[in-house]
PDB file of C-alpha atoms in Angstrom:
ATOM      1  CA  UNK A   1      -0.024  64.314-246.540  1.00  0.00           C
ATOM      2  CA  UNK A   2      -2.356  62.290-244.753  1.00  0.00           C
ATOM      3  CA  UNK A   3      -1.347  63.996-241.331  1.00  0.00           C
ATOM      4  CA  UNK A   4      -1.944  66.983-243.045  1.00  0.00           C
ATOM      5  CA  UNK A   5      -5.678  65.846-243.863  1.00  0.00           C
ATOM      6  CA  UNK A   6      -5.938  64.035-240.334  1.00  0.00           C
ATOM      7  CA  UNK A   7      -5.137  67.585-239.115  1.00  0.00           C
ATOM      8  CA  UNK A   8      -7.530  69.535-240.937  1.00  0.00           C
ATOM      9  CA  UNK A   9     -10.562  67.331-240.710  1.00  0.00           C
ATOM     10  CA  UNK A  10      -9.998  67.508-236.579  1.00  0.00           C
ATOM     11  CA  UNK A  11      -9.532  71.285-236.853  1.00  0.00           C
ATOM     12  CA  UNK A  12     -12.798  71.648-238.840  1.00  0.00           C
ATOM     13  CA  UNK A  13     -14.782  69.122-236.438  1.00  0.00           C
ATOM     14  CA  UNK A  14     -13.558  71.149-233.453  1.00  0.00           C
ATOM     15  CA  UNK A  15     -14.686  74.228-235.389  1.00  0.00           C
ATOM     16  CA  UNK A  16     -18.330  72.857-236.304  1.00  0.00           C
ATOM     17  CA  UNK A  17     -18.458  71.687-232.797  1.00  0.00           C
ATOM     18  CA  UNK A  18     -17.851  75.054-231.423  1.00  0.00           C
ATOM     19  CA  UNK A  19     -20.509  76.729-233.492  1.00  0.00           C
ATOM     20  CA  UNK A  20     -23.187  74.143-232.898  1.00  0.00           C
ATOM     21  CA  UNK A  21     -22.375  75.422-229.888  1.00  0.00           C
ATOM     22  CA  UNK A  22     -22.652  78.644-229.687  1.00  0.00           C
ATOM     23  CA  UNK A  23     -25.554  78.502-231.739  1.00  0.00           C
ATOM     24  CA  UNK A  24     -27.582  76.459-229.092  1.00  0.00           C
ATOM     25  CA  UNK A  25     -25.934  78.872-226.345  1.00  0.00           C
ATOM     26  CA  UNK A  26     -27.532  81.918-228.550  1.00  0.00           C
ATOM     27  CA  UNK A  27     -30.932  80.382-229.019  1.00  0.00           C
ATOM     28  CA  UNK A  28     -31.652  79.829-225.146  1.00  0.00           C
ATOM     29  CA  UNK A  29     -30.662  83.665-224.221  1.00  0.00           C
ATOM     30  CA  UNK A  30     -33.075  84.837-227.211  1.00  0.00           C
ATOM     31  CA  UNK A  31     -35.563  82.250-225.792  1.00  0.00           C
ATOM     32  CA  UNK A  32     -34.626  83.422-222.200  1.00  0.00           C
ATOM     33  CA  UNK A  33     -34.994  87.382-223.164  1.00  0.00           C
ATOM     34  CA  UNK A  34     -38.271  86.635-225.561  1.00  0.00           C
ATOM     35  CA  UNK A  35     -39.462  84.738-221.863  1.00  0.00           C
ATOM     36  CA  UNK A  36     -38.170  87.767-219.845  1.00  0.00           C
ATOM     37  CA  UNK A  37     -39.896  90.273-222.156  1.00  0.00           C
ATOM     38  CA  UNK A  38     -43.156  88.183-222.049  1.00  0.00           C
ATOM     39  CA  UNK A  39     -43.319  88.360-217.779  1.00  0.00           C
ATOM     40  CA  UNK A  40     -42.616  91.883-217.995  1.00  0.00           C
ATOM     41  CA  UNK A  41     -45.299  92.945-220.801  1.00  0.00           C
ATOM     42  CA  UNK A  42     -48.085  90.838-218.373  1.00  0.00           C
ATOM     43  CA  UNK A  43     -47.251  92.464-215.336  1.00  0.00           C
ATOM     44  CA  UNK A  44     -47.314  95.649-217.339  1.00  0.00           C
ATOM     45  CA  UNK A  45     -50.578  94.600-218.651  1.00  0.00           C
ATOM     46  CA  UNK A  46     -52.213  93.550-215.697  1.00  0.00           C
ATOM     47  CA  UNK A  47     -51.015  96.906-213.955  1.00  0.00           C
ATOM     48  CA  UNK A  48     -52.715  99.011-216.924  1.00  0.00           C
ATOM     49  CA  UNK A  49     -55.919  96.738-216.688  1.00  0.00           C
ATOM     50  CA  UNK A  50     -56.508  97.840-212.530  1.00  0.00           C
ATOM     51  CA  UNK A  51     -55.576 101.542-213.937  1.00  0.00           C
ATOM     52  CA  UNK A  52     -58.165 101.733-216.219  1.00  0.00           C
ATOM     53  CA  UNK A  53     -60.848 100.231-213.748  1.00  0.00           C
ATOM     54  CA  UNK A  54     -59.782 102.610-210.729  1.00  0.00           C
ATOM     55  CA  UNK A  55     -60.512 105.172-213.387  1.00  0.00           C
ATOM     56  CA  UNK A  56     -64.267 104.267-213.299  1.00  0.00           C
ATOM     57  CA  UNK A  57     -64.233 104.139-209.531  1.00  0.00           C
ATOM     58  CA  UNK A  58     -65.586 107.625-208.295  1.00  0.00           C
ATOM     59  CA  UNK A  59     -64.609 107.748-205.243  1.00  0.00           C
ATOM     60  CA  UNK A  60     -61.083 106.129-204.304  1.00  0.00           C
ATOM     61  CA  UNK A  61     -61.442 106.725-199.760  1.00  0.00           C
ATOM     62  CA  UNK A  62     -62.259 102.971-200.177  1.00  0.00           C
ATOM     63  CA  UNK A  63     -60.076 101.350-202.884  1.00  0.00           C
ATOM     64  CA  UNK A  64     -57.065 100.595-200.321  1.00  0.00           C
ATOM     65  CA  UNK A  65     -59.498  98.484-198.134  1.00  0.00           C
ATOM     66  CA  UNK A  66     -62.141  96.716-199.768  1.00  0.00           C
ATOM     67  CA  UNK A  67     -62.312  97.487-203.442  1.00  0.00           C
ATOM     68  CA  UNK A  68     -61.825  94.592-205.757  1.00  0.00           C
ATOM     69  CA  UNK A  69     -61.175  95.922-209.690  1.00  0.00           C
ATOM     70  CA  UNK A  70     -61.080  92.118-210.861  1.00  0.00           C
ATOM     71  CA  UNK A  71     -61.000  88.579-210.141  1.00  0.00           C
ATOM     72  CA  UNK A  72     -59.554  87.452-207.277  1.00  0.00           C
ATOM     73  CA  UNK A  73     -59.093  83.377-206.672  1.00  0.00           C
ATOM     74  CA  UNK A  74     -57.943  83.446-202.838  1.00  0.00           C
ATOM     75  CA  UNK A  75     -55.365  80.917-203.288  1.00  0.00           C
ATOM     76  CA  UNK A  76     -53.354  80.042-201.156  1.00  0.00           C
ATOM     77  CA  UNK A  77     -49.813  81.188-203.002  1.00  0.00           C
ATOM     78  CA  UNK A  78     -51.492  84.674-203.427  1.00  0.00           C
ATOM     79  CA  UNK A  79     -52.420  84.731-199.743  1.00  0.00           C
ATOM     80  CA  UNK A  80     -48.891  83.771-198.866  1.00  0.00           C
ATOM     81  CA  UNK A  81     -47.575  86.440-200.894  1.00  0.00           C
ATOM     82  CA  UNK A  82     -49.697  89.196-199.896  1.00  0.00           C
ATOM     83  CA  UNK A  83     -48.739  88.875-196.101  1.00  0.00           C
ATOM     84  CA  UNK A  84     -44.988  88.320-197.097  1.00  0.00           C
ATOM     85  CA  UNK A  85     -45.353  91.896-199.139  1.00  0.00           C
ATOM     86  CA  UNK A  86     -47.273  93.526-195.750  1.00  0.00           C
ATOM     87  CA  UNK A  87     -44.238  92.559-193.900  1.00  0.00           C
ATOM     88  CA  UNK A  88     -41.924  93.939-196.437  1.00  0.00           C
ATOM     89  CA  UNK A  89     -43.983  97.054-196.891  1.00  0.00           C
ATOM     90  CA  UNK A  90     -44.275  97.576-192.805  1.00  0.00           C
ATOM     91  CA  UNK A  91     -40.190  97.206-192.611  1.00  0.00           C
ATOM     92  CA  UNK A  92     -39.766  99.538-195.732  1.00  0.00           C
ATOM     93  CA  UNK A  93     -42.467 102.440-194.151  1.00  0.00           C
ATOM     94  CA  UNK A  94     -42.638 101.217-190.149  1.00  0.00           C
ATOM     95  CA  UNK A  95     -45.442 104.300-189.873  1.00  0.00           C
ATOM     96  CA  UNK A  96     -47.022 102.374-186.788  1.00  0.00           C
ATOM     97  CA  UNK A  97     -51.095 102.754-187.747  1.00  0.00           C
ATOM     98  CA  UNK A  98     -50.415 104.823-190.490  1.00  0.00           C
ATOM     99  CA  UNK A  99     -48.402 102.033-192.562  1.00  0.00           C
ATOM    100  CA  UNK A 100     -49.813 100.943-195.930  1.00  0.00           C
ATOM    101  CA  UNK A 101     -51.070  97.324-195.995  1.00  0.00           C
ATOM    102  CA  UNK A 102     -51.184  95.582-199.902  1.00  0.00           C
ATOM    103  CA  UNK A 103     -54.692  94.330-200.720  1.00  0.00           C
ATOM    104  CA  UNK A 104     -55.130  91.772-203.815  1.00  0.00           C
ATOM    105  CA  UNK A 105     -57.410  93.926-206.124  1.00  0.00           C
ATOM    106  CA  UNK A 106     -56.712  91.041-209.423  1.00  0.00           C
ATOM    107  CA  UNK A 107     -55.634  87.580-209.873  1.00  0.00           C
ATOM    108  CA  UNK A 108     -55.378  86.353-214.052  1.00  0.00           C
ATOM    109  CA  UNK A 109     -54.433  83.318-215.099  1.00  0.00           C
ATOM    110  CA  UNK A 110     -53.531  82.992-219.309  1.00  0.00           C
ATOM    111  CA  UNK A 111     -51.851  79.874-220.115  1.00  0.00           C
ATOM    112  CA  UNK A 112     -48.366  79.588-218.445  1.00  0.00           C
ATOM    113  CA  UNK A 113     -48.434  83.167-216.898  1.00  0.00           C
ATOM    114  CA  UNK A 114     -49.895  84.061-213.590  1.00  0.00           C
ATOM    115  CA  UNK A 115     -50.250  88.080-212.443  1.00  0.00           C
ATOM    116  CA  UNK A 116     -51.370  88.975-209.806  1.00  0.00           C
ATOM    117  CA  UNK A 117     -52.358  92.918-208.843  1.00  0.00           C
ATOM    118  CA  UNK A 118     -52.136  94.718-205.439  1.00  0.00           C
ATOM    119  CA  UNK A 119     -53.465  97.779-203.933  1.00  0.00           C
ATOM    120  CA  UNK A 120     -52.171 100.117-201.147  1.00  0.00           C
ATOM    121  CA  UNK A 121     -52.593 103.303-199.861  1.00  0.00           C
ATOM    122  CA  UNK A 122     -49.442 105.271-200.479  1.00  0.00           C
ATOM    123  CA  UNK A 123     -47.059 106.099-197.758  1.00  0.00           C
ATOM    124  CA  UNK A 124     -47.351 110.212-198.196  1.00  0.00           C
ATOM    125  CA  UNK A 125     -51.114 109.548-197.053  1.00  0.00           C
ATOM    126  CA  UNK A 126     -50.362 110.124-193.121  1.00  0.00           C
ATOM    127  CA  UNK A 127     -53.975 110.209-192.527  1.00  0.00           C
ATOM    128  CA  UNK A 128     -53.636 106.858-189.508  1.00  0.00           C
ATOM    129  CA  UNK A 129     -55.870 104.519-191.859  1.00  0.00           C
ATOM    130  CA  UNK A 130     -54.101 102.295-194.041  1.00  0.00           C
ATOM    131  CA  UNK A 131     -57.490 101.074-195.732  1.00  0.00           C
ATOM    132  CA  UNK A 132     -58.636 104.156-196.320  1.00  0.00           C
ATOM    133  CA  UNK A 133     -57.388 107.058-199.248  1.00  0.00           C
ATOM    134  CA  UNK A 134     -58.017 110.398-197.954  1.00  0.00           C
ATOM    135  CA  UNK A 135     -55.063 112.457-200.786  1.00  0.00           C
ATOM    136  CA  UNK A 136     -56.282 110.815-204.264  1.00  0.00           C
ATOM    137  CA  UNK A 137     -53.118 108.515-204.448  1.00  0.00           C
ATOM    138  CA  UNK A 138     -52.707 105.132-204.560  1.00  0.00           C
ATOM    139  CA  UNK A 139     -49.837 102.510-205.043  1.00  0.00           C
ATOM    140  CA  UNK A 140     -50.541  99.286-207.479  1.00  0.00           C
ATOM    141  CA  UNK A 141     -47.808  96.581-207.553  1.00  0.00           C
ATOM    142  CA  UNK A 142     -48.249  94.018-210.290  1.00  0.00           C
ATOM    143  CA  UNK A 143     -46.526  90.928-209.996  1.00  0.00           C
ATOM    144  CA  UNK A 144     -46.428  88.511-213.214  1.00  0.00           C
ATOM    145  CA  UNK A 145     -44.460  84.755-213.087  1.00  0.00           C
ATOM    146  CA  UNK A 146     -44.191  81.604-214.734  1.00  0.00           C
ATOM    147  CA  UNK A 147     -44.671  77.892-213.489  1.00  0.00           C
ATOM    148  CA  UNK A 148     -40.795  77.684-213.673  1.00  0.00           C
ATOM    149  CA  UNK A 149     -40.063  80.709-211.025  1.00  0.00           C
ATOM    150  CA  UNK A 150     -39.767  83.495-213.390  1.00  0.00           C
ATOM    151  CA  UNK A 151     -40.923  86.294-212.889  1.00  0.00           C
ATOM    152  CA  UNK A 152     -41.430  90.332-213.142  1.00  0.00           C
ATOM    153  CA  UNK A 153     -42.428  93.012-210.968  1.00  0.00           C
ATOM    154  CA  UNK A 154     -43.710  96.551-211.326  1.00  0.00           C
ATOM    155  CA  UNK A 155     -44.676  99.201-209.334  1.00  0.00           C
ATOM    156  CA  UNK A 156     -47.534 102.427-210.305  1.00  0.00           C
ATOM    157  CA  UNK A 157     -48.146 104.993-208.122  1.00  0.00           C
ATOM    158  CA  UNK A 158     -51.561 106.924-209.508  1.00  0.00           C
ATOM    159  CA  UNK A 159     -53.219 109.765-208.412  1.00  0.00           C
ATOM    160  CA  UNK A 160     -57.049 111.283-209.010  1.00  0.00           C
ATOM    161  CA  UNK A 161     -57.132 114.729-209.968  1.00  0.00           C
ATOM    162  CA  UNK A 162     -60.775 115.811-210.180  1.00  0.00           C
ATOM    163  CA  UNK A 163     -62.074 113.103-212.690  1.00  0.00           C
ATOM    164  CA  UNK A 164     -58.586 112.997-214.362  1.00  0.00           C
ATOM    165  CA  UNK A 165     -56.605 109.440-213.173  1.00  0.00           C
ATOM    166  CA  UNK A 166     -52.803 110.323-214.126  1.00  0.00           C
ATOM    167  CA  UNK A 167     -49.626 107.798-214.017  1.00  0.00           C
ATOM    168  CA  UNK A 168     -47.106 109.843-211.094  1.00  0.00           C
ATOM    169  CA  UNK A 169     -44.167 107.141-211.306  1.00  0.00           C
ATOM    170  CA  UNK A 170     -43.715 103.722-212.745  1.00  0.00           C
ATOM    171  CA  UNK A 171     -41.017 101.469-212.268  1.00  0.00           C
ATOM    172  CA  UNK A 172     -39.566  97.641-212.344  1.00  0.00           C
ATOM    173  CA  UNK A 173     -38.667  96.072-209.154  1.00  0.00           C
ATOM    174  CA  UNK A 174     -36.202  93.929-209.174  1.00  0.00           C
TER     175      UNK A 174
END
């Protein structure tokens, strides 16, 4: 008998054991996913915010080169990142002069998220200025991340129709 109750009081430590657990395990993916979900909504956010000042920029032949829609802090991580995304955007589209070049058009800091916002001209342009828009289309890539290395990506490509500014594609990079 006292096997017996040696037996079962192992079996229902090993059991309580298992779902303390699996409970922890559960509550850092929900943490993980709320996190995840958190990035993405910022980039997301910070995307929408440059959309809705290019739509109160009149004329766009200049937003590819010089226009800034927001703050921008210069750092030196930014900096580092925008000429690591020129080199990946000159490999992706090698148009020789014609290939679009990102310029940082936003830089926000709240709390423990960074985003960041970038500007190009997009690659259909073909007009041999990369700083200049001459077909009403431009290419925003928002990048949002965390002290800890997370982060989120997405990518807008907008376009000007008269006075009307309309979404053409948006997607997460990954």
């Amino acid at each position: 008998m006292i096997l017996f109750v040696v037996i079962l009081t192992a079996m229902a430590t090993a059991l309580s054991g298992g779902l303390a657990l699996a409970t922890l395990t559960e509550r850092q993916i929900a943490g993980a996913h709320r996190r995840a979900t958190q990035i993405g909504l910022a980039a997301e956010t910070a995307a929408e915010r440059v959309v809705h000042a290019l739509e109160l920029v009149e004329d766009w032949r200049d937003v590819p080169g010089t226009t800034v829609l927001g703050d921008t802090d210069g750092s030196p991580a930014v900096s580092v990142r925008t000429e690591a995304l020129n080199r990946s955007l000159a490999a992706r589209y090698p148009m020789g002069p014609d290939t679009p070049r990102w310029r940082v058009a936003e830089v926000r800091r709240d709390g423990t998220i960074d985003a960041a916002v970038w500007v190009s001209d997009d690659p259909a342009d073909r007009d041999g200025r990369p700083d200049e828009d001459s077909n009403g289309r431009v290419v925003l890539r928002a990048e949002a991340w965390t002290d800890r290395g997370a982060a989120r990506v997405v990518e807008v490509y907008v376009v000007r129709d008269g006075a009307e500014t309309r979404r053409l594609s948006w997607r997460e990079v990954w």
